[in-house]
Structure formats: C-alpha cells, structure tokens
Tab-separated table of C-alpha atoms in Angstrom:
chain	number	residue	atom	x	y	z
E	28	MET	CA	33.957	-69.342	44.079
E	29	GLN	CA	33.249	-68.739	47.760
E	30	GLN	CA	33.884	-65.340	49.293
E	31	SER	CA	35.899	-66.992	52.070
E	32	ASN	CA	38.431	-68.207	49.480
E	33	ILE	CA	39.031	-64.638	48.340
E	34	ILE	CA	39.333	-63.388	51.925
E	35	ASN	CA	41.785	-66.168	52.807
E	36	PHE	CA	43.851	-65.297	49.767
E	37	ILE	CA	44.061	-61.581	50.611
E	38	VAL	CA	44.256	-61.608	54.416
E	39	ASN	CA	47.413	-62.773	56.212
E	40	ASN	CA	48.883	-64.425	53.111
E	41	ASP	CA	52.604	-64.761	53.860
E	42	LYS	CA	53.627	-65.364	50.258
E	43	LEU	CA	51.660	-62.358	49.028
E	44	GLU	CA	53.308	-60.273	51.722
E	45	LEU	CA	56.729	-61.500	50.567
E	46	ILE	CA	55.969	-60.389	47.013
E	47	LYS	CA	54.927	-56.935	48.251
E	48	ALA	CA	58.102	-56.734	50.319
E	49	LYS	CA	60.249	-57.642	47.314
E	50	LEU	CA	58.587	-55.072	45.097
E	51	ASN	CA	58.929	-52.383	47.766
E	52	ARG	CA	62.419	-53.176	49.039
E	53	PHE	CA	64.898	-50.309	49.150
E	54	ASN	CA	66.914	-49.617	46.040
E	55	PRO	CA	68.584	-46.216	45.539
E	56	PHE	CA	68.205	-46.542	41.769
E	57	LYS	CA	64.432	-46.611	42.244
E	58	ILE	CA	64.590	-43.330	44.117
E	59	LEU	CA	66.676	-41.800	41.317
E	60	ARG	CA	64.381	-43.441	38.723
E	61	ILE	CA	67.444	-44.509	36.754
E	62	GLU	CA	65.494	-47.316	35.074
E	63	ASP	CA	63.504	-44.789	33.043
E	64	TYR	CA	66.403	-42.822	31.575
E	65	GLU	CA	68.911	-44.103	29.018
E	66	ILE	CA	71.410	-41.392	29.873
E	67	ARG	CA	71.622	-42.618	33.468
E	68	HIS	CA	72.111	-46.208	32.349
E	69	SER	CA	74.910	-45.026	30.084
E	70	ASN	CA	76.548	-43.178	32.983
E	71	VAL	CA	76.593	-46.349	35.085
E	72	LEU	CA	77.877	-48.403	32.151
E	73	ALA	CA	80.668	-45.895	31.525
E	74	TRP	CA	81.817	-46.431	35.104
E	75	LEU	CA	81.462	-50.226	35.062
E	76	LEU	CA	83.296	-50.647	31.742
E	77	ASP	CA	86.133	-48.297	32.678
E	78	PRO	CA	89.160	-50.462	33.642
E	79	ASN	CA	90.386	-47.614	35.822
E	80	GLY	CA	87.072	-47.024	37.577
E	81	ASN	CA	87.118	-47.081	41.358
E	82	HIS	CA	85.103	-50.328	41.338
E	83	ASN	CA	88.497	-52.149	41.380
E	84	PHE	CA	87.387	-54.826	38.912
E	85	ASP	CA	89.987	-53.484	36.458
E	86	GLU	CA	89.206	-54.649	32.899
E	87	LYS	CA	87.262	-57.757	33.935
E	88	ILE	CA	83.747	-56.446	33.240
E	89	LEU	CA	84.762	-54.807	29.970
E	90	LYS	CA	86.715	-57.768	28.620
E	91	LYS	CA	84.194	-60.428	29.625
E	92	PHE	CA	81.349	-58.401	28.121
E	93	LEU	CA	83.266	-57.867	24.872
E	94	LEU	CA	84.175	-61.546	24.518
E	95	LYS	CA	80.580	-62.575	25.214
E	96	VAL	CA	79.286	-60.194	22.532
E	97	LEU	CA	81.916	-61.098	19.931
E	98	MET	CA	81.247	-64.839	20.316
E	99	LYS	CA	77.451	-64.645	20.036
E	100	ALA	CA	76.036	-66.688	17.161
E	101	ASP	CA	73.971	-63.643	16.139
E	102	ASN	CA	77.231	-61.794	15.450
E	103	ASP	CA	78.868	-64.504	13.366
E	104	GLU	CA	78.571	-62.463	10.184
E	105	VAL	CA	80.057	-59.317	11.768
E	106	LEU	CA	83.228	-60.861	13.213
E	107	SER	CA	85.691	-60.590	10.319
E	108	ASN	CA	88.510	-62.525	11.992
E	109	VAL	CA	87.852	-65.118	14.674
E	110	ASN	CA	91.516	-65.013	15.701
E	111	PHE	CA	90.883	-61.503	17.035
E	112	VAL	CA	88.839	-63.094	19.845
E	113	TYR	CA	91.840	-65.113	20.995
E	114	LYS	CA	93.995	-62.010	20.750
E	115	MET	CA	91.563	-60.000	22.861
E	116	GLN	CA	91.520	-62.729	25.517
E	117	ASN	CA	95.148	-61.847	26.301
E	118	MET	CA	94.972	-58.163	25.441
E	119	ASN	CA	95.867	-55.543	28.049
E	120	LEU	CA	93.048	-52.993	28.066
E	121	MET	CA	94.043	-51.086	31.184
E	122	ASP	CA	94.954	-47.958	29.214
E	123	ILE	CA	91.431	-47.549	27.848
E	124	CYS	CA	89.866	-44.111	28.193
E	125	VAL	CA	86.072	-43.974	28.353
E	126	TYR	CA	84.261	-40.996	26.826
E	127	ARG	CA	80.596	-40.086	27.227
E	128	GLU	CA	78.813	-38.522	24.247
E	129	LEU	CA	81.968	-38.171	22.158
E	130	TYR	CA	80.694	-37.346	18.644
E	131	ASN	CA	77.209	-37.718	20.234
E	132	ILE	CA	77.846	-41.465	20.736
E	133	ASP	CA	76.745	-42.860	24.105
E	134	LEU	CA	80.054	-44.561	24.968
E	135	VAL	CA	83.410	-44.434	23.202
E	136	MET	CA	86.367	-46.381	24.608
E	137	VAL	CA	89.851	-45.871	23.173
E	138	SER	CA	93.028	-47.883	23.736
E	139	GLU	CA	96.038	-46.220	22.119
E	140	LEU	CA	98.242	-49.098	23.285
E	141	GLN	CA	96.182	-51.653	21.347
E	142	GLY	CA	95.052	-49.366	18.525
E	143	LEU	CA	91.475	-50.194	19.472
E	144	VAL	CA	88.206	-48.248	19.565
E	145	ILE	CA	85.046	-49.714	21.091
E	146	PHE	CA	81.884	-47.678	20.886
E	147	ILE	CA	78.430	-48.498	22.210
E	148	GLU	CA	75.102	-47.024	21.197
E	149	ASN	CA	72.721	-47.751	24.065
E	150	LYS	CA	69.011	-47.973	23.192
E	151	ILE	CA	67.275	-49.362	26.250
E	152	LEU	CA	63.977	-47.607	25.505
E	153	SER	CA	64.177	-45.500	22.349
E	154	GLU	CA	64.633	-46.611	18.742
E	155	GLU	CA	67.611	-45.797	16.523
E	156	HIS	CA	67.205	-42.706	14.381
E	157	SER	CA	67.457	-42.619	10.605
E	158	ASN	CA	70.977	-43.523	9.431
E	159	GLN	CA	72.252	-42.852	12.968
E	160	LEU	CA	74.380	-45.983	13.309
E	161	SER	CA	75.993	-45.605	9.891
E	162	ARG	CA	76.858	-41.979	10.676
E	163	TYR	CA	78.454	-42.926	14.004
E	164	HIS	CA	80.504	-45.673	12.363
E	165	SER	CA	81.743	-43.270	9.680
E	166	VAL	CA	82.686	-40.646	12.276
E	167	ILE	CA	84.776	-43.162	14.232
E	168	GLN	CA	86.459	-44.423	11.051
E	169	ASP	CA	87.322	-40.851	10.040
E	170	ASN	CA	88.775	-39.965	13.447
E	171	PHE	CA	90.551	-43.271	14.131
E	172	PRO	CA	91.681	-44.382	10.645
E	173	ASP	CA	94.321	-46.906	11.731
E	174	TYR	CA	92.428	-48.393	14.681
E	175	THR	CA	90.548	-51.666	15.023
E	176	ILE	CA	86.908	-50.675	15.543
E	177	ILE	CA	84.294	-52.621	17.519
E	178	PRO	CA	80.829	-51.022	17.152
E	179	ILE	CA	78.161	-52.380	19.517
E	180	PHE	CA	74.411	-51.807	19.431
E	181	LEU	CA	73.106	-52.454	22.960
E	182	THR	CA	69.371	-53.035	23.445
E	183	LEU	CA	67.182	-54.885	25.913
E	184	ASP	CA	66.798	-57.945	23.708
E	185	GLY	CA	69.735	-57.664	21.307
E	186	LYS	CA	67.624	-56.565	18.355
E	187	GLU	CA	68.936	-56.370	14.818
E	188	THR	CA	70.410	-53.115	13.574
E	189	SER	CA	70.005	-51.125	10.399
E	190	SER	CA	73.768	-51.399	9.867
E	191	GLU	CA	75.534	-54.694	9.185
E	192	ASN	CA	78.746	-53.360	10.770
E	193	TYR	CA	77.451	-53.534	14.346
E	194	PHE	CA	77.695	-56.294	16.916
E	195	ARG	CA	74.354	-56.925	18.638
E	196	ALA	CA	74.344	-56.993	22.443
E	197	SER	CA	71.549	-57.352	24.978
E	198	TYR	CA	71.105	-56.348	28.594
E	199	SER	CA	71.018	-60.069	29.360
E	200	ASP	CA	74.643	-60.223	28.160
E	201	LEU	CA	75.430	-57.317	30.452
E	202	LEU	CA	73.600	-58.822	33.431
E	203	GLU	CA	75.358	-62.173	33.076
E	204	THR	CA	78.711	-60.394	32.909
E	205	MET	CA	78.080	-58.228	35.969
E	206	GLU	CA	76.735	-61.118	38.033
E	207	PHE	CA	79.726	-63.322	37.193
E	208	VAL	CA	82.319	-60.658	37.995
E	209	VAL	CA	80.663	-59.512	41.230
E	210	GLU	CA	80.215	-63.089	42.440
E	211	ASN	CA	83.758	-64.222	41.639
E	212	TYR	CA	85.814	-61.079	42.273
E	213	LYS	CA	83.953	-59.351	45.102
E	214	GLU	CA	86.963	-59.742	47.409
E	215	ARG	CA	88.813	-57.248	45.182
E	216	THR	CA	86.526	-54.377	46.116
E	217	SER	CA	84.533	-52.911	48.990
E	218	GLN	CA	81.119	-53.926	50.289
E	219	GLU	CA	79.798	-50.554	49.142
E	220	ILE	CA	80.796	-51.238	45.532
E	221	VAL	CA	79.329	-54.743	45.636
E	222	ALA	CA	76.083	-53.300	47.027
E	223	PHE	CA	75.988	-50.569	44.371
E	224	VAL	CA	76.426	-53.007	41.471
E	225	SER	CA	73.956	-55.428	43.059
E	226	TYR	CA	71.358	-52.657	43.290
E	227	TYR	CA	71.901	-51.898	39.615
E	228	ILE	CA	71.514	-55.565	38.668
E	229	SER	CA	68.313	-55.765	40.715
E	230	ILE	CA	66.708	-52.693	39.170
E	231	ILE	CA	67.327	-53.970	35.639
E	232	LYS	CA	65.954	-57.395	36.491
E	233	GLU	CA	62.888	-55.975	38.204
E	234	LYS	CA	62.126	-53.397	35.534
E	235	TYR	CA	62.853	-55.357	32.389
E	236	PHE	CA	63.222	-59.016	33.325
E	237	MET	CA	61.608	-61.370	35.798
E	238	ASP	CA	63.371	-61.838	39.134
E	239	GLU	CA	63.606	-65.603	39.770
E	240	ASP	CA	62.710	-65.441	43.478
E	241	LEU	CA	59.668	-63.308	42.698
E	242	LYS	CA	58.712	-65.693	39.935
E	243	ARG	CA	58.804	-68.683	42.277
E	244	LEU	CA	56.639	-66.886	44.811
E	245	CYS	CA	54.055	-65.967	42.171
E	246	LYS	CA	53.970	-69.532	40.944
E	247	ASP	CA	53.382	-70.855	44.472
E	248	ILE	CA	50.498	-68.433	44.912
E	249	TYR	CA	49.001	-69.476	41.587
E	250	ILE	CA	49.196	-73.177	42.398
E	251	GLN	CA	47.594	-72.699	45.798
E	252	ASN	CA	44.998	-70.115	44.726
E	253	LYS	CA	44.392	-70.677	41.020
E	254	ASP	CA	40.630	-70.645	41.526
E	255	VAL	CA	40.898	-67.250	43.224
E	256	ILE	CA	43.077	-65.169	40.967
E	257	ASP	CA	43.511	-65.263	37.201
E	258	MET	CA	45.768	-62.273	36.742
E	259	ILE	CA	48.856	-64.241	37.855
E	260	TYR	CA	48.001	-67.027	35.442
E	261	SER	CA	50.835	-66.145	33.057
E	262	ILE	CA	53.316	-66.467	35.924
E	263	GLY	CA	51.919	-69.671	37.359
E	264	ASN	CA	51.548	-71.252	33.955
E	265	GLU	CA	55.200	-70.940	32.994
E	266	ILE	CA	56.165	-71.479	29.352
E	267	ASP	CA	56.351	-75.181	28.583
E	268	ILE	CA	56.261	-76.398	25.002
E	269	GLU	CA	56.259	-80.108	25.887
E	270	ALA	CA	52.650	-80.818	24.863
E	271	ALA	CA	53.106	-78.978	21.575
E	272	VAL	CA	56.348	-80.847	20.911
E	273	GLU	CA	54.618	-84.200	21.456
E	274	GLN	CA	52.022	-83.271	18.828
E	275	PHE	CA	54.724	-82.100	16.466
E	276	ILE	CA	56.717	-85.333	16.780
E	277	LEU	CA	53.609	-87.449	16.174
E	278	LYS	CA	52.870	-85.470	13.010
E	279	HIS	CA	56.370	-85.726	11.543
E	280	GLU	CA	57.913	-89.183	11.304
E	281	GLU	CA	61.121	-87.709	9.893
E	282	ILE	CA	61.838	-85.962	13.218
E	283	ILE	CA	64.646	-87.377	15.413
E	284	PRO	CA	64.305	-85.795	18.901
E	285	VAL	CA	67.608	-84.749	20.464
E	286	THR	CA	66.802	-82.877	23.655
E	287	GLN	CA	63.934	-80.941	25.177
E	288	LYS	CA	63.456	-78.435	27.985
E	289	ASN	CA	60.618	-76.113	28.919
E	290	THR	CA	61.384	-73.530	26.258
E	291	ILE	CA	63.505	-75.367	23.679
E	292	PHE	CA	63.309	-78.495	21.523
E	293	TRP	CA	66.319	-79.728	19.542
E	294	PHE	CA	65.828	-82.248	16.755
E	295	GLY	CA	67.473	-83.764	13.708
E	296	LEU	CA	65.984	-85.306	10.593
E	297	ASP	CA	66.182	-88.902	9.436
E	298	SER	CA	67.779	-87.475	6.278
E	299	PHE	CA	70.661	-86.272	8.474
E	300	LEU	CA	71.255	-89.664	10.144
E	301	LYS	CA	74.122	-90.652	7.855
E	302	ALA	CA	76.040	-87.646	9.206
E	303	ARG	CA	75.401	-88.423	12.871
E	304	GLU	CA	78.530	-89.456	14.716
E	305	THR	CA	77.424	-90.025	18.287
E	306	GLU	CA	74.383	-89.876	20.540
E	307	VAL	CA	76.191	-88.551	23.604
E	308	ASP	CA	75.384	-85.182	25.110
E	309	SER	CA	77.296	-83.195	22.516
E	310	TRP	CA	76.131	-80.270	20.414
E	311	GLY	CA	73.095	-81.322	18.398
E	312	GLY	CA	73.157	-84.829	19.857
E	313	GLY	CA	75.862	-85.800	17.387
E	314	PHE	CA	74.179	-84.239	14.357
E	315	PRO	CA	76.622	-81.844	12.654
E	316	ILE	CA	73.591	-79.934	11.376
E	317	CYS	CA	70.627	-79.560	13.693
E	318	LEU	CA	67.317	-77.728	14.181
E	319	TRP	CA	65.522	-76.356	17.197
E	320	PHE	CA	62.397	-74.538	18.275
E	321	SER	CA	62.835	-72.074	21.128
E	322	GLU	CA	61.095	-69.276	22.981
E	323	TYR	CA	62.802	-66.057	21.898
E	324	TYR	CA	61.610	-62.889	23.621
E	325	ARG	CA	58.020	-64.147	23.743
E	326	LYS	CA	58.129	-65.384	20.140
E	327	LEU	CA	58.571	-68.899	18.795
E	328	LYS	CA	61.817	-69.287	16.882
E	329	LEU	CA	62.945	-71.983	14.427
E	330	THR	CA	66.688	-72.304	13.802
E	331	LEU	CA	68.784	-74.465	11.475
E	332	GLU	CA	72.498	-74.389	12.196
E	333	VAL	CA	75.735	-76.169	11.351
E	334	GLY	CA	77.647	-76.995	14.518
E	335	PRO	CA	81.219	-78.001	15.419
E	336	PHE	CA	83.166	-80.688	13.556
E	337	GLU	CA	86.168	-82.530	14.981
E	338	ASP	CA	87.950	-81.915	11.677
E	339	ALA	CA	87.879	-78.282	10.522
E	340	ASP	CA	88.570	-79.291	6.914
E	341	GLU	CA	85.537	-81.590	6.917
E	342	ARG	CA	83.418	-78.718	8.220
E	343	ILE	CA	84.574	-76.433	5.419
E	344	ALA	CA	83.931	-79.209	2.888
E	345	PHE	CA	80.357	-79.538	4.169
E	346	LEU	CA	79.833	-75.772	4.021
E	347	ASN	CA	81.013	-75.902	0.410
E	348	GLN	CA	78.407	-78.591	-0.286
E	349	LEU	CA	75.741	-76.356	1.242
E	350	GLU	CA	76.863	-73.588	-1.100
E	351	LEU	CA	76.661	-75.941	-4.070
E	352	SER	CA	73.077	-76.666	-3.048
E	353	GLY	CA	72.268	-72.971	-3.202
E	354	ILE	CA	72.579	-71.971	0.472
E	355	LYS	CA	74.444	-68.709	1.007
E	356	ILE	CA	77.508	-69.210	3.212
E	357	SER	CA	79.801	-66.304	4.077
E	358	GLU	CA	83.542	-66.668	3.621
E	359	ARG	CA	83.947	-65.792	7.294
E	360	ALA	CA	82.119	-68.984	8.221
E	361	LYS	CA	84.963	-70.960	6.637
E	362	GLU	CA	87.736	-69.346	8.640
E	363	PRO	CA	89.757	-71.581	11.003
E	364	GLY	CA	88.237	-71.657	14.466
E	365	ARG	CA	84.650	-71.089	13.378
E	366	LYS	CA	82.320	-73.575	15.047
E	367	TYR	CA	78.764	-72.434	14.376
E	368	THR	CA	77.113	-71.301	11.160
E	369	ARG	CA	73.456	-70.356	11.255
E	370	ILE	CA	71.821	-70.975	7.875
E	371	TYR	CA	68.187	-70.287	8.726
E	372	THR	CA	66.160	-68.606	11.433
E	373	ASP	CA	62.604	-67.297	11.644
E	374	THR	CA	60.201	-66.242	14.382
E	375	ILE	CA	56.458	-66.028	14.861
E	376	ALA	CA	54.392	-64.310	17.560
E	377	ILE	CA	52.674	-66.367	20.262
E	378	LYS	CA	49.653	-64.738	21.899
E	379	ASP	CA	49.229	-67.242	24.744
E	380	TRP	CA	52.157	-69.390	25.842
E	381	GLY	CA	49.762	-71.359	28.014
E	382	ASP	CA	47.913	-72.586	24.917
E	383	SER	CA	49.759	-75.689	23.690
E	384	GLU	CA	47.505	-75.891	20.648
E	385	GLU	CA	48.535	-72.416	19.520
E	386	ILE	CA	52.214	-73.267	20.051
E	387	TYR	CA	51.832	-76.459	18.008
E	388	GLU	CA	50.057	-74.616	15.180
E	389	LYS	CA	52.810	-71.992	15.101
E	390	MET	CA	55.437	-74.759	14.997
E	391	GLU	CA	53.675	-76.141	11.939
E	392	THR	CA	53.527	-72.681	10.380
E	393	LEU	CA	57.278	-72.158	10.752
E	394	TYR	CA	58.161	-75.706	9.701
E	395	ASN	CA	55.986	-75.592	6.577
E	396	LYS	CA	57.049	-72.185	5.299
E	397	LYS	CA	58.195	-72.348	1.686
E	398	ASP	CA	61.517	-70.646	2.366
E	399	PHE	CA	62.318	-73.063	5.207
E	400	ILE	CA	61.345	-76.119	3.158
E	401	SER	CA	63.626	-74.866	0.388
E	402	ILE	CA	66.575	-74.428	2.775
E	403	LYS	CA	65.880	-77.788	4.446
E	404	ASN	CA	65.809	-79.637	1.121
E	405	LYS	CA	69.045	-77.980	0.035
E	406	ALA	CA	70.654	-79.005	3.333
E	407	ILE	CA	69.490	-82.605	2.786
E	408	GLU	CA	71.066	-82.544	-0.692
E	409	ALA	CA	74.352	-81.358	0.819
E	410	VAL	CA	74.265	-84.098	3.470
E	411	ASP	CA	73.630	-86.729	0.788
E	412	ARG	CA	76.564	-85.546	-1.349
E	413	THR	CA	79.027	-85.362	1.541
E	414	GLU	CA	81.251	-88.341	2.372
E	415	TRP	CA	80.844	-88.915	6.098
C-alpha cells in the first residue's frame, strides 16, 4: 500500500468529513448523557406513553406500541385471548394515569375506565434481578385484583424473561412506533415537540443501532478505500447470506427455496409439497408450514412455524395432527384468530458475518441438530396424515 493512498484517504475526504459531522451533530440528549442512564430513558418513555402528555399525540404512541408488542410472534404464548387485541384497537385509553416507580416498577399505567393495568420494566443496560419480575407481577395482581394486567419486559433486543407472564418488547418496537407516529401525526403538535422526539430517536439509533445514512457513508468509504482501511470492513461488508444459502441448497435436495434477502432465507421441504396451495407472494410461498434462516441480533436463527390458513378449522385440525406427532402445541394457538404458531426456534453465534463458509457451517449445525431433526420429522408425519 502506497503512502499516498493513505494521505488521500485522510486528507480532504468529503465522505469522511460527513461521517464526522454526523457523529458530532448537536443533540441535547448527548449533552445530558441520557443514553447511559435507564432512569432517564424511563422518564422520556413515561411522557411519550402518557395519552395526556403535552406532546399532543394523545394515546397514539401508547396504543400502537401495545398492539405491536401484543401481536409479536415471540409473545404468542403469553397472549391468553387474541380477541383482546381487537378490543384494544377500539379501546379508549385517554384516562390512563402514568406512574413512575410505583411499587419500584419503572412504569405503571392505570385505566380505571377500562379496568386495565399496563406496567413496563425497562432494562436497557442492566439485567433483571433475582425473582424481580415475578415479584412485580404479584404486587400488581394484589393491588389491582379485578384488572386486566399487561406486563411488559422492555430491553434493547427483546430478550426472553425469567417469567412466562411477561410480553417481550424491544427498543426496535419502540423506535418503529415513534417514527410512524411522528411522521404521520406531526401536524397535531409543535415543531419543538417533533424536534424533541426526533432527537430522542436519533440518540437511540446512534447509541444502540446503526443509523442508515451513516451506514451508507461507511460503505461508500469502504468500497472506495478498502485497500486503505480494514477497521470499517464490517460496515462495508454488510451481512449477506446468499453464498452460504447457495451451498446449503446444493447440499440438501429436499429444500424448496421460497424467498431470499440479505439476512433471511425462507424455504419449504419437498415433504411439505402436498400441503402447498399456491406459489404467489403469500406467507411461506404457499406452504402452510415453513422454515427460515435469519440474522437475529448478530446470531444465526433457524425457525419452523405454522402460518395462516384460509380455513381456521383446517388450521386447528393440522395443529391437532402436530400434537398427535408429539409436538407440543398450546391451547392458545388453537383460538379463533390465531395465524402464526412457532413450533421450533434455535440460534447459534456467528463470529464473522463476512465469512460465508462459517455461515454455511452454522446453517448445517442448526439444521442437523437432533432436536430439530426430531421436530422436523414429526411435522412431516403430521403433513402426511392431514387431508389437504
């Protein structure tokens, strides 16, 4: 590498200057260092989720966030009655009172009109303490015995909880909600409020997620100067599992590819073909039961899931066949309105997402695990027994 290449990269590089400008742009939350303190995040959330807050978004942020969390596939086992989601869609939550640190819980929201209590334990940096979530749930039950209770465990990546009573939520869910509401209802409020919420969105993205504009700039720099700088390699070499997927398909003749993007690969099995109804761009490419590999918080994830059926009775009949094959299916999964039932998921760490060989090997590891093979074979048995 010539010294002139390094000098040209450092001196008068417009794109590099843009990155520096982005990282150093004014944000009042940076000055207050809110990103480093959970209590300050919880204070902002208490304001945003309060229907009577002076942001003038009424209940829109709260309700959209709740519906997003309740409908997540990860929370399928927690939602006891899917009809409650439809009820909440039309529920008036304007009487909600928001409490900070009530019973030592980060956020407690109470609607006497609806007989509803929502409480959120926010763990953006720290871990949950021993039996903490169970204690909080018991305290709320004791103090609101006749209320519907929605407990939410909010973390950066929506991690699992020690208590099966909690809905999992991530800051991505929160970001998507805030961005949607600000973009579509900004005329309801002042420019100052829009700026405040936008600053908060930016600080979360910058601190814990990758800003898309910054990502594009880094990638441009990598492409143009890849022989000069290696430390932006992980940005320039964005996750793309295509090469690994090609190897995987060649190895497994039973694989029926459905769809593929940079970080996800959906596929069916030839053993599932008898159940396939259509090849249009529907869920699972027409397979009522489908598999996919995906990037999940820097890990590789394998999922097997039953999707929507046109006939709800046929879906329940298939779930019953899965049970007969020895796959555990919750009774909640058979309730009217249920569309998705996850029957298997597993993850494995990836050290280098730029190494297609490592990704392929980890795909093989997940696909050849004994517990997955057992579940897959039981699913095939259920497909064979079902009249399609």
